[in-house]
Amino acid sequence: HTGARFSFDRFAGKLLVLDFIYTGCADLCIVADNTLQTIRDSLPEARLGNDVVFLSISFDPLRDTVHQLAYYAKRHGARAEHWPVARPSDSDRLPELLSAFGVTVIPDRWGGFQHNSAIYVVNRDGLLVAIFDYDDPAAVLRFLERQ
């Protein structure tokens, strides 16, 4: 959402809590990012960016411009240093990324998408270790407390 490029290597050695969104979503994405916001606000400040980072990844790179992502980030209080809102720089790799996390995205007839939604946790070694309901911040917090 700042226009900066980065890779998943940026998160090495940290717990990564992420979700998949598109900025035009009027329901699941908003709830999922409200969940991320609740988790972030519940963690000790010292863990943010140092031990735990967040990431929202858009699966609509054609419409989710840097400007759109920045607006979305601002609405959710996502700060780039510990919660970037991003899109893949190479949209040809998006299907591979979605498949790796088990995300299904189906375009609808109105310019939006039908999609599943969850909160994913990637461990310090870069392995997906947990998937949570998109509306259960308490479960994610309990998991993060044990890490």
JSON list of C-alpha atoms in Angstrom, two decimals:
[
{"chain": "A", "resi": 1, "resn": "HIS", "atom": "CA", "xyz": [0.00, 0.00, 0.00]},
{"chain": "A", "resi": 2, "resn": "THR", "atom": "CA", "xyz": [3.06, 2.23, -0.01]},
{"chain": "A", "resi": 3, "resn": "GLY", "atom": "CA", "xyz": [4.25, 1.22, -3.46]},
{"chain": "A", "resi": 4, "resn": "ALA", "atom": "CA", "xyz": [7.29, -0.57, -2.02]},
{"chain": "A", "resi": 5, "resn": "ARG", "atom": "CA", "xyz": [8.10, -4.08, -3.23]},
{"chain": "A", "resi": 6, "resn": "PHE", "atom": "CA", "xyz": [8.98, -6.93, -0.89]},
{"chain": "A", "resi": 7, "resn": "SER", "atom": "CA", "xyz": [8.98, -10.71, -0.73]},
{"chain": "A", "resi": 8, "resn": "PHE", "atom": "CA", "xyz": [7.94, -13.20, 1.92]},
{"chain": "A", "resi": 9, "resn": "ASP", "atom": "CA", "xyz": [11.61, -13.21, 3.00]},
{"chain": "A", "resi": 10, "resn": "ARG", "atom": "CA", "xyz": [10.83, -9.92, 4.73]},
{"chain": "A", "resi": 11, "resn": "PHE", "atom": "CA", "xyz": [8.93, -11.92, 7.36]},
{"chain": "A", "resi": 12, "resn": "ALA", "atom": "CA", "xyz": [11.63, -14.53, 8.09]},
{"chain": "A", "resi": 13, "resn": "GLY", "atom": "CA", "xyz": [12.04, -15.17, 11.79]},
{"chain": "A", "resi": 14, "resn": "LYS", "atom": "CA", "xyz": [8.63, -13.67, 12.63]},
{"chain": "A", "resi": 15, "resn": "LEU", "atom": "CA", "xyz": [5.13, -14.99, 13.03]},
{"chain": "A", "resi": 16, "resn": "LEU", "atom": "CA", "xyz": [3.07, -13.88, 10.06]},
{"chain": "A", "resi": 17, "resn": "VAL", "atom": "CA", "xyz": [-0.70, -13.48, 10.44]},
{"chain": "A", "resi": 18, "resn": "LEU", "atom": "CA", "xyz": [-2.36, -12.95, 7.09]},
{"chain": "A", "resi": 19, "resn": "ASP", "atom": "CA", "xyz": [-5.55, -12.90, 5.12]},
{"chain": "A", "resi": 20, "resn": "PHE", "atom": "CA", "xyz": [-6.61, -12.56, 1.49]},
{"chain": "A", "resi": 21, "resn": "ILE", "atom": "CA", "xyz": [-8.84, -9.68, 0.49]},
{"chain": "A", "resi": 22, "resn": "TYR", "atom": "CA", "xyz": [-9.99, -7.41, -2.29]},
{"chain": "A", "resi": 23, "resn": "THR", "atom": "CA", "xyz": [-10.75, -3.79, -1.53]},
{"chain": "A", "resi": 24, "resn": "GLY", "atom": "CA", "xyz": [-14.16, -3.84, -3.19]},
{"chain": "A", "resi": 25, "resn": "CYS", "atom": "CA", "xyz": [-15.41, -6.58, -0.83]},
{"chain": "A", "resi": 26, "resn": "ALA", "atom": "CA", "xyz": [-18.31, -5.48, 1.31]},
{"chain": "A", "resi": 27, "resn": "ASP", "atom": "CA", "xyz": [-18.49, -8.37, 3.77]},
{"chain": "A", "resi": 28, "resn": "LEU", "atom": "CA", "xyz": [-15.95, -11.15, 4.48]},
{"chain": "A", "resi": 29, "resn": "CYS", "atom": "CA", "xyz": [-12.84, -9.06, 3.83]},
{"chain": "A", "resi": 30, "resn": "ILE", "atom": "CA", "xyz": [-14.01, -6.32, 6.16]},
{"chain": "A", "resi": 31, "resn": "VAL", "atom": "CA", "xyz": [-14.74, -8.81, 8.94]},
{"chain": "A", "resi": 32, "resn": "ALA", "atom": "CA", "xyz": [-11.39, -10.58, 8.42]},
{"chain": "A", "resi": 33, "resn": "ASP", "atom": "CA", "xyz": [-9.44, -7.34, 8.58]},
{"chain": "A", "resi": 34, "resn": "ASN", "atom": "CA", "xyz": [-11.44, -6.20, 11.60]},
{"chain": "A", "resi": 35, "resn": "THR", "atom": "CA", "xyz": [-10.30, -9.50, 13.14]},
{"chain": "A", "resi": 36, "resn": "LEU", "atom": "CA", "xyz": [-6.67, -8.69, 12.26]},
{"chain": "A", "resi": 37, "resn": "GLN", "atom": "CA", "xyz": [-7.15, -5.25, 13.76]},
{"chain": "A", "resi": 38, "resn": "THR", "atom": "CA", "xyz": [-8.53, -6.77, 16.99]},
{"chain": "A", "resi": 39, "resn": "ILE", "atom": "CA", "xyz": [-5.61, -9.21, 17.18]},
{"chain": "A", "resi": 40, "resn": "ARG", "atom": "CA", "xyz": [-3.09, -6.43, 16.55]},
{"chain": "A", "resi": 41, "resn": "ASP", "atom": "CA", "xyz": [-4.67, -4.17, 19.16]},
{"chain": "A", "resi": 42, "resn": "SER", "atom": "CA", "xyz": [-4.63, -7.02, 21.71]},
{"chain": "A", "resi": 43, "resn": "LEU", "atom": "CA", "xyz": [-0.95, -7.84, 21.36]},
{"chain": "A", "resi": 44, "resn": "PRO", "atom": "CA", "xyz": [1.74, -6.12, 23.41]},
{"chain": "A", "resi": 45, "resn": "GLU", "atom": "CA", "xyz": [3.23, -3.25, 21.39]},
{"chain": "A", "resi": 46, "resn": "ALA", "atom": "CA", "xyz": [6.70, -4.80, 21.74]},
{"chain": "A", "resi": 47, "resn": "ARG", "atom": "CA", "xyz": [5.64, -7.82, 19.65]},
{"chain": "A", "resi": 48, "resn": "LEU", "atom": "CA", "xyz": [4.32, -5.77, 16.71]},
{"chain": "A", "resi": 49, "resn": "GLY", "atom": "CA", "xyz": [6.76, -5.79, 13.85]},
{"chain": "A", "resi": 50, "resn": "ASN", "atom": "CA", "xyz": [9.43, -7.46, 15.98]},
{"chain": "A", "resi": 51, "resn": "ASP", "atom": "CA", "xyz": [7.89, -10.87, 16.60]},
{"chain": "A", "resi": 52, "resn": "VAL", "atom": "CA", "xyz": [4.46, -10.73, 14.95]},
{"chain": "A", "resi": 53, "resn": "VAL", "atom": "CA", "xyz": [3.59, -9.11, 11.64]},
{"chain": "A", "resi": 54, "resn": "PHE", "atom": "CA", "xyz": [0.38, -8.96, 9.67]},
{"chain": "A", "resi": 55, "resn": "LEU", "atom": "CA", "xyz": [-0.24, -9.04, 5.94]},
{"chain": "A", "resi": 56, "resn": "SER", "atom": "CA", "xyz": [-3.37, -8.57, 3.84]},
{"chain": "A", "resi": 57, "resn": "ILE", "atom": "CA", "xyz": [-2.94, -9.79, 0.26]},
{"chain": "A", "resi": 58, "resn": "SER", "atom": "CA", "xyz": [-5.28, -8.67, -2.49]},
{"chain": "A", "resi": 59, "resn": "PHE", "atom": "CA", "xyz": [-6.37, -11.25, -5.02]},
{"chain": "A", "resi": 60, "resn": "ASP", "atom": "CA", "xyz": [-7.67, -8.48, -7.32]},
{"chain": "A", "resi": 61, "resn": "PRO", "atom": "CA", "xyz": [-4.40, -6.92, -8.52]},
{"chain": "A", "resi": 62, "resn": "LEU", "atom": "CA", "xyz": [-6.00, -5.30, -11.57]},
{"chain": "A", "resi": 63, "resn": "ARG", "atom": "CA", "xyz": [-8.36, -3.09, -9.56]},
{"chain": "A", "resi": 64, "resn": "ASP", "atom": "CA", "xyz": [-6.51, -2.95, -6.27]},
{"chain": "A", "resi": 65, "resn": "THR", "atom": "CA", "xyz": [-4.05, -0.23, -7.17]},
{"chain": "A", "resi": 66, "resn": "VAL", "atom": "CA", "xyz": [-1.54, 1.17, -4.70]},
{"chain": "A", "resi": 67, "resn": "HIS", "atom": "CA", "xyz": [-4.01, 4.01, -4.08]},
{"chain": "A", "resi": 68, "resn": "GLN", "atom": "CA", "xyz": [-6.87, 1.57, -3.35]},
{"chain": "A", "resi": 69, "resn": "LEU", "atom": "CA", "xyz": [-4.64, -0.49, -1.06]},
{"chain": "A", "resi": 70, "resn": "ALA", "atom": "CA", "xyz": [-3.50, 2.63, 0.79]},
{"chain": "A", "resi": 71, "resn": "TYR", "atom": "CA", "xyz": [-7.11, 3.71, 1.35]},
{"chain": "A", "resi": 72, "resn": "TYR", "atom": "CA", "xyz": [-7.99, 0.21, 2.58]},
{"chain": "A", "resi": 73, "resn": "ALA", "atom": "CA", "xyz": [-4.96, 0.19, 4.91]},
{"chain": "A", "resi": 74, "resn": "LYS", "atom": "CA", "xyz": [-5.92, 3.57, 6.34]},
{"chain": "A", "resi": 75, "resn": "ARG", "atom": "CA", "xyz": [-9.48, 2.39, 7.04]},
{"chain": "A", "resi": 76, "resn": "HIS", "atom": "CA", "xyz": [-8.11, -0.54, 9.06]},
{"chain": "A", "resi": 77, "resn": "GLY", "atom": "CA", "xyz": [-5.23, 1.28, 10.72]},
{"chain": "A", "resi": 78, "resn": "ALA", "atom": "CA", "xyz": [-2.70, -0.94, 8.95]},
{"chain": "A", "resi": 79, "resn": "ARG", "atom": "CA", "xyz": [0.80, 0.54, 9.20]},
{"chain": "A", "resi": 80, "resn": "ALA", "atom": "CA", "xyz": [3.36, -0.66, 6.66]},
{"chain": "A", "resi": 81, "resn": "GLU", "atom": "CA", "xyz": [6.01, -1.52, 9.26]},
{"chain": "A", "resi": 82, "resn": "HIS", "atom": "CA", "xyz": [3.88, -4.26, 10.81]},
{"chain": "A", "resi": 83, "resn": "TRP", "atom": "CA", "xyz": [0.82, -4.68, 8.55]},
{"chain": "A", "resi": 84, "resn": "PRO", "atom": "CA", "xyz": [1.36, -4.10, 4.85]},
{"chain": "A", "resi": 85, "resn": "VAL", "atom": "CA", "xyz": [-1.63, -4.39, 2.55]},
{"chain": "A", "resi": 86, "resn": "ALA", "atom": "CA", "xyz": [-0.24, -5.70, -0.72]},
{"chain": "A", "resi": 87, "resn": "ARG", "atom": "CA", "xyz": [-0.86, -7.35, -4.04]},
{"chain": "A", "resi": 88, "resn": "PRO", "atom": "CA", "xyz": [1.37, -9.74, -5.99]},
{"chain": "A", "resi": 89, "resn": "SER", "atom": "CA", "xyz": [3.65, -7.83, -8.36]},
{"chain": "A", "resi": 90, "resn": "ASP", "atom": "CA", "xyz": [3.35, -10.72, -10.81]},
{"chain": "A", "resi": 91, "resn": "SER", "atom": "CA", "xyz": [-0.34, -11.57, -11.22]},
{"chain": "A", "resi": 92, "resn": "ASP", "atom": "CA", "xyz": [0.63, -14.74, -13.12]},
{"chain": "A", "resi": 93, "resn": "ARG", "atom": "CA", "xyz": [1.82, -16.17, -9.79]},
{"chain": "A", "resi": 94, "resn": "LEU", "atom": "CA", "xyz": [-1.43, -15.36, -7.99]},
{"chain": "A", "resi": 95, "resn": "PRO", "atom": "CA", "xyz": [-3.07, -18.77, -8.66]},
{"chain": "A", "resi": 96, "resn": "GLU", "atom": "CA", "xyz": [-0.03, -20.51, -7.16]},
{"chain": "A", "resi": 97, "resn": "LEU", "atom": "CA", "xyz": [-0.18, -18.28, -4.07]},
{"chain": "A", "resi": 98, "resn": "LEU", "atom": "CA", "xyz": [-3.91, -18.81, -3.60]},
{"chain": "A", "resi": 99, "resn": "SER", "atom": "CA", "xyz": [-3.51, -22.57, -4.05]},
{"chain": "A", "resi": 100, "resn": "ALA", "atom": "CA", "xyz": [-0.71, -22.72, -1.47]},
{"chain": "A", "resi": 101, "resn": "PHE", "atom": "CA", "xyz": [-3.12, -21.31, 1.13]},
{"chain": "A", "resi": 102, "resn": "GLY", "atom": "CA", "xyz": [-6.25, -23.13, -0.10]},
{"chain": "A", "resi": 103, "resn": "VAL", "atom": "CA", "xyz": [-8.00, -19.91, -1.12]},
{"chain": "A", "resi": 104, "resn": "THR", "atom": "CA", "xyz": [-10.80, -20.21, -3.68]},
{"chain": "A", "resi": 105, "resn": "VAL", "atom": "CA", "xyz": [-11.74, -17.10, -5.64]},
{"chain": "A", "resi": 106, "resn": "ILE", "atom": "CA", "xyz": [-14.55, -17.13, -8.20]},
{"chain": "A", "resi": 107, "resn": "PRO", "atom": "CA", "xyz": [-15.46, -13.96, -10.12]},
{"chain": "A", "resi": 108, "resn": "ASP", "atom": "CA", "xyz": [-19.15, -13.12, -9.88]},
{"chain": "A", "resi": 109, "resn": "ARG", "atom": "CA", "xyz": [-21.28, -11.40, -12.53]},
{"chain": "A", "resi": 110, "resn": "TRP", "atom": "CA", "xyz": [-21.15, -8.01, -10.78]},
{"chain": "A", "resi": 111, "resn": "GLY", "atom": "CA", "xyz": [-17.41, -7.35, -10.78]},
{"chain": "A", "resi": 112, "resn": "GLY", "atom": "CA", "xyz": [-16.78, -8.89, -7.38]},
{"chain": "A", "resi": 113, "resn": "PHE", "atom": "CA", "xyz": [-15.77, -12.30, -6.15]},
{"chain": "A", "resi": 114, "resn": "GLN", "atom": "CA", "xyz": [-17.13, -15.21, -4.19]},
{"chain": "A", "resi": 115, "resn": "HIS", "atom": "CA", "xyz": [-14.33, -16.45, -1.95]},
{"chain": "A", "resi": 116, "resn": "ASN", "atom": "CA", "xyz": [-13.52, -18.28, 1.22]},
{"chain": "A", "resi": 117, "resn": "SER", "atom": "CA", "xyz": [-11.96, -16.34, 4.05]},
{"chain": "A", "resi": 118, "resn": "ALA", "atom": "CA", "xyz": [-9.70, -17.32, 6.92]},
{"chain": "A", "resi": 119, "resn": "ILE", "atom": "CA", "xyz": [-6.86, -16.06, 9.07]},
{"chain": "A", "resi": 120, "resn": "TYR", "atom": "CA", "xyz": [-3.58, -17.86, 8.35]},
{"chain": "A", "resi": 121, "resn": "VAL", "atom": "CA", "xyz": [-0.50, -18.10, 10.57]},
{"chain": "A", "resi": 122, "resn": "VAL", "atom": "CA", "xyz": [2.91, -18.76, 9.08]},
{"chain": "A", "resi": 123, "resn": "ASN", "atom": "CA", "xyz": [5.64, -19.65, 11.57]},
{"chain": "A", "resi": 124, "resn": "ARG", "atom": "CA", "xyz": [9.12, -18.17, 11.89]},
{"chain": "A", "resi": 125, "resn": "ASP", "atom": "CA", "xyz": [10.44, -20.76, 9.42]},
{"chain": "A", "resi": 126, "resn": "GLY", "atom": "CA", "xyz": [7.95, -19.77, 6.72]},
{"chain": "A", "resi": 127, "resn": "LEU", "atom": "CA", "xyz": [5.60, -22.74, 7.15]},
{"chain": "A", "resi": 128, "resn": "LEU", "atom": "CA", "xyz": [1.83, -22.44, 7.27]},
{"chain": "A", "resi": 129, "resn": "VAL", "atom": "CA", "xyz": [1.02, -23.80, 10.74]},
{"chain": "A", "resi": 130, "resn": "ALA", "atom": "CA", "xyz": [-2.55, -22.72, 11.51]},
{"chain": "A", "resi": 131, "resn": "ILE", "atom": "CA", "xyz": [-5.79, -21.62, 9.86]},
{"chain": "A", "resi": 132, "resn": "PHE", "atom": "CA", "xyz": [-8.56, -19.93, 11.83]},
{"chain": "A", "resi": 133, "resn": "ASP", "atom": "CA", "xyz": [-12.10, -18.81, 11.20]},
{"chain": "A", "resi": 134, "resn": "TYR", "atom": "CA", "xyz": [-12.04, -15.25, 9.92]},
{"chain": "A", "resi": 135, "resn": "ASP", "atom": "CA", "xyz": [-14.21, -14.04, 12.79]},
{"chain": "A", "resi": 136, "resn": "ASP", "atom": "CA", "xyz": [-12.45, -15.64, 15.78]},
{"chain": "A", "resi": 137, "resn": "PRO", "atom": "CA", "xyz": [-9.69, -13.31, 17.02]},
{"chain": "A", "resi": 138, "resn": "ALA", "atom": "CA", "xyz": [-9.62, -15.01, 20.44]},
{"chain": "A", "resi": 139, "resn": "ALA", "atom": "CA", "xyz": [-8.51, -18.32, 18.92]},
{"chain": "A", "resi": 140, "resn": "VAL", "atom": "CA", "xyz": [-5.70, -16.61, 16.99]},
{"chain": "A", "resi": 141, "resn": "LEU", "atom": "CA", "xyz": [-4.58, -14.72, 20.10]},
{"chain": "A", "resi": 142, "resn": "ARG", "atom": "CA", "xyz": [-4.49, -17.94, 22.15]},
{"chain": "A", "resi": 143, "resn": "PHE", "atom": "CA", "xyz": [-2.34, -19.54, 19.45]},
{"chain": "A", "resi": 144, "resn": "LEU", "atom": "CA", "xyz": [0.04, -16.56, 19.26]},
{"chain": "A", "resi": 145, "resn": "GLU", "atom": "CA", "xyz": [0.44, -16.52, 23.05]},
{"chain": "A", "resi": 146, "resn": "ARG", "atom": "CA", "xyz": [1.82, -20.08, 22.88]},
{"chain": "A", "resi": 147, "resn": "GLN", "atom": "CA", "xyz": [4.37, -19.19, 20.18]}
]
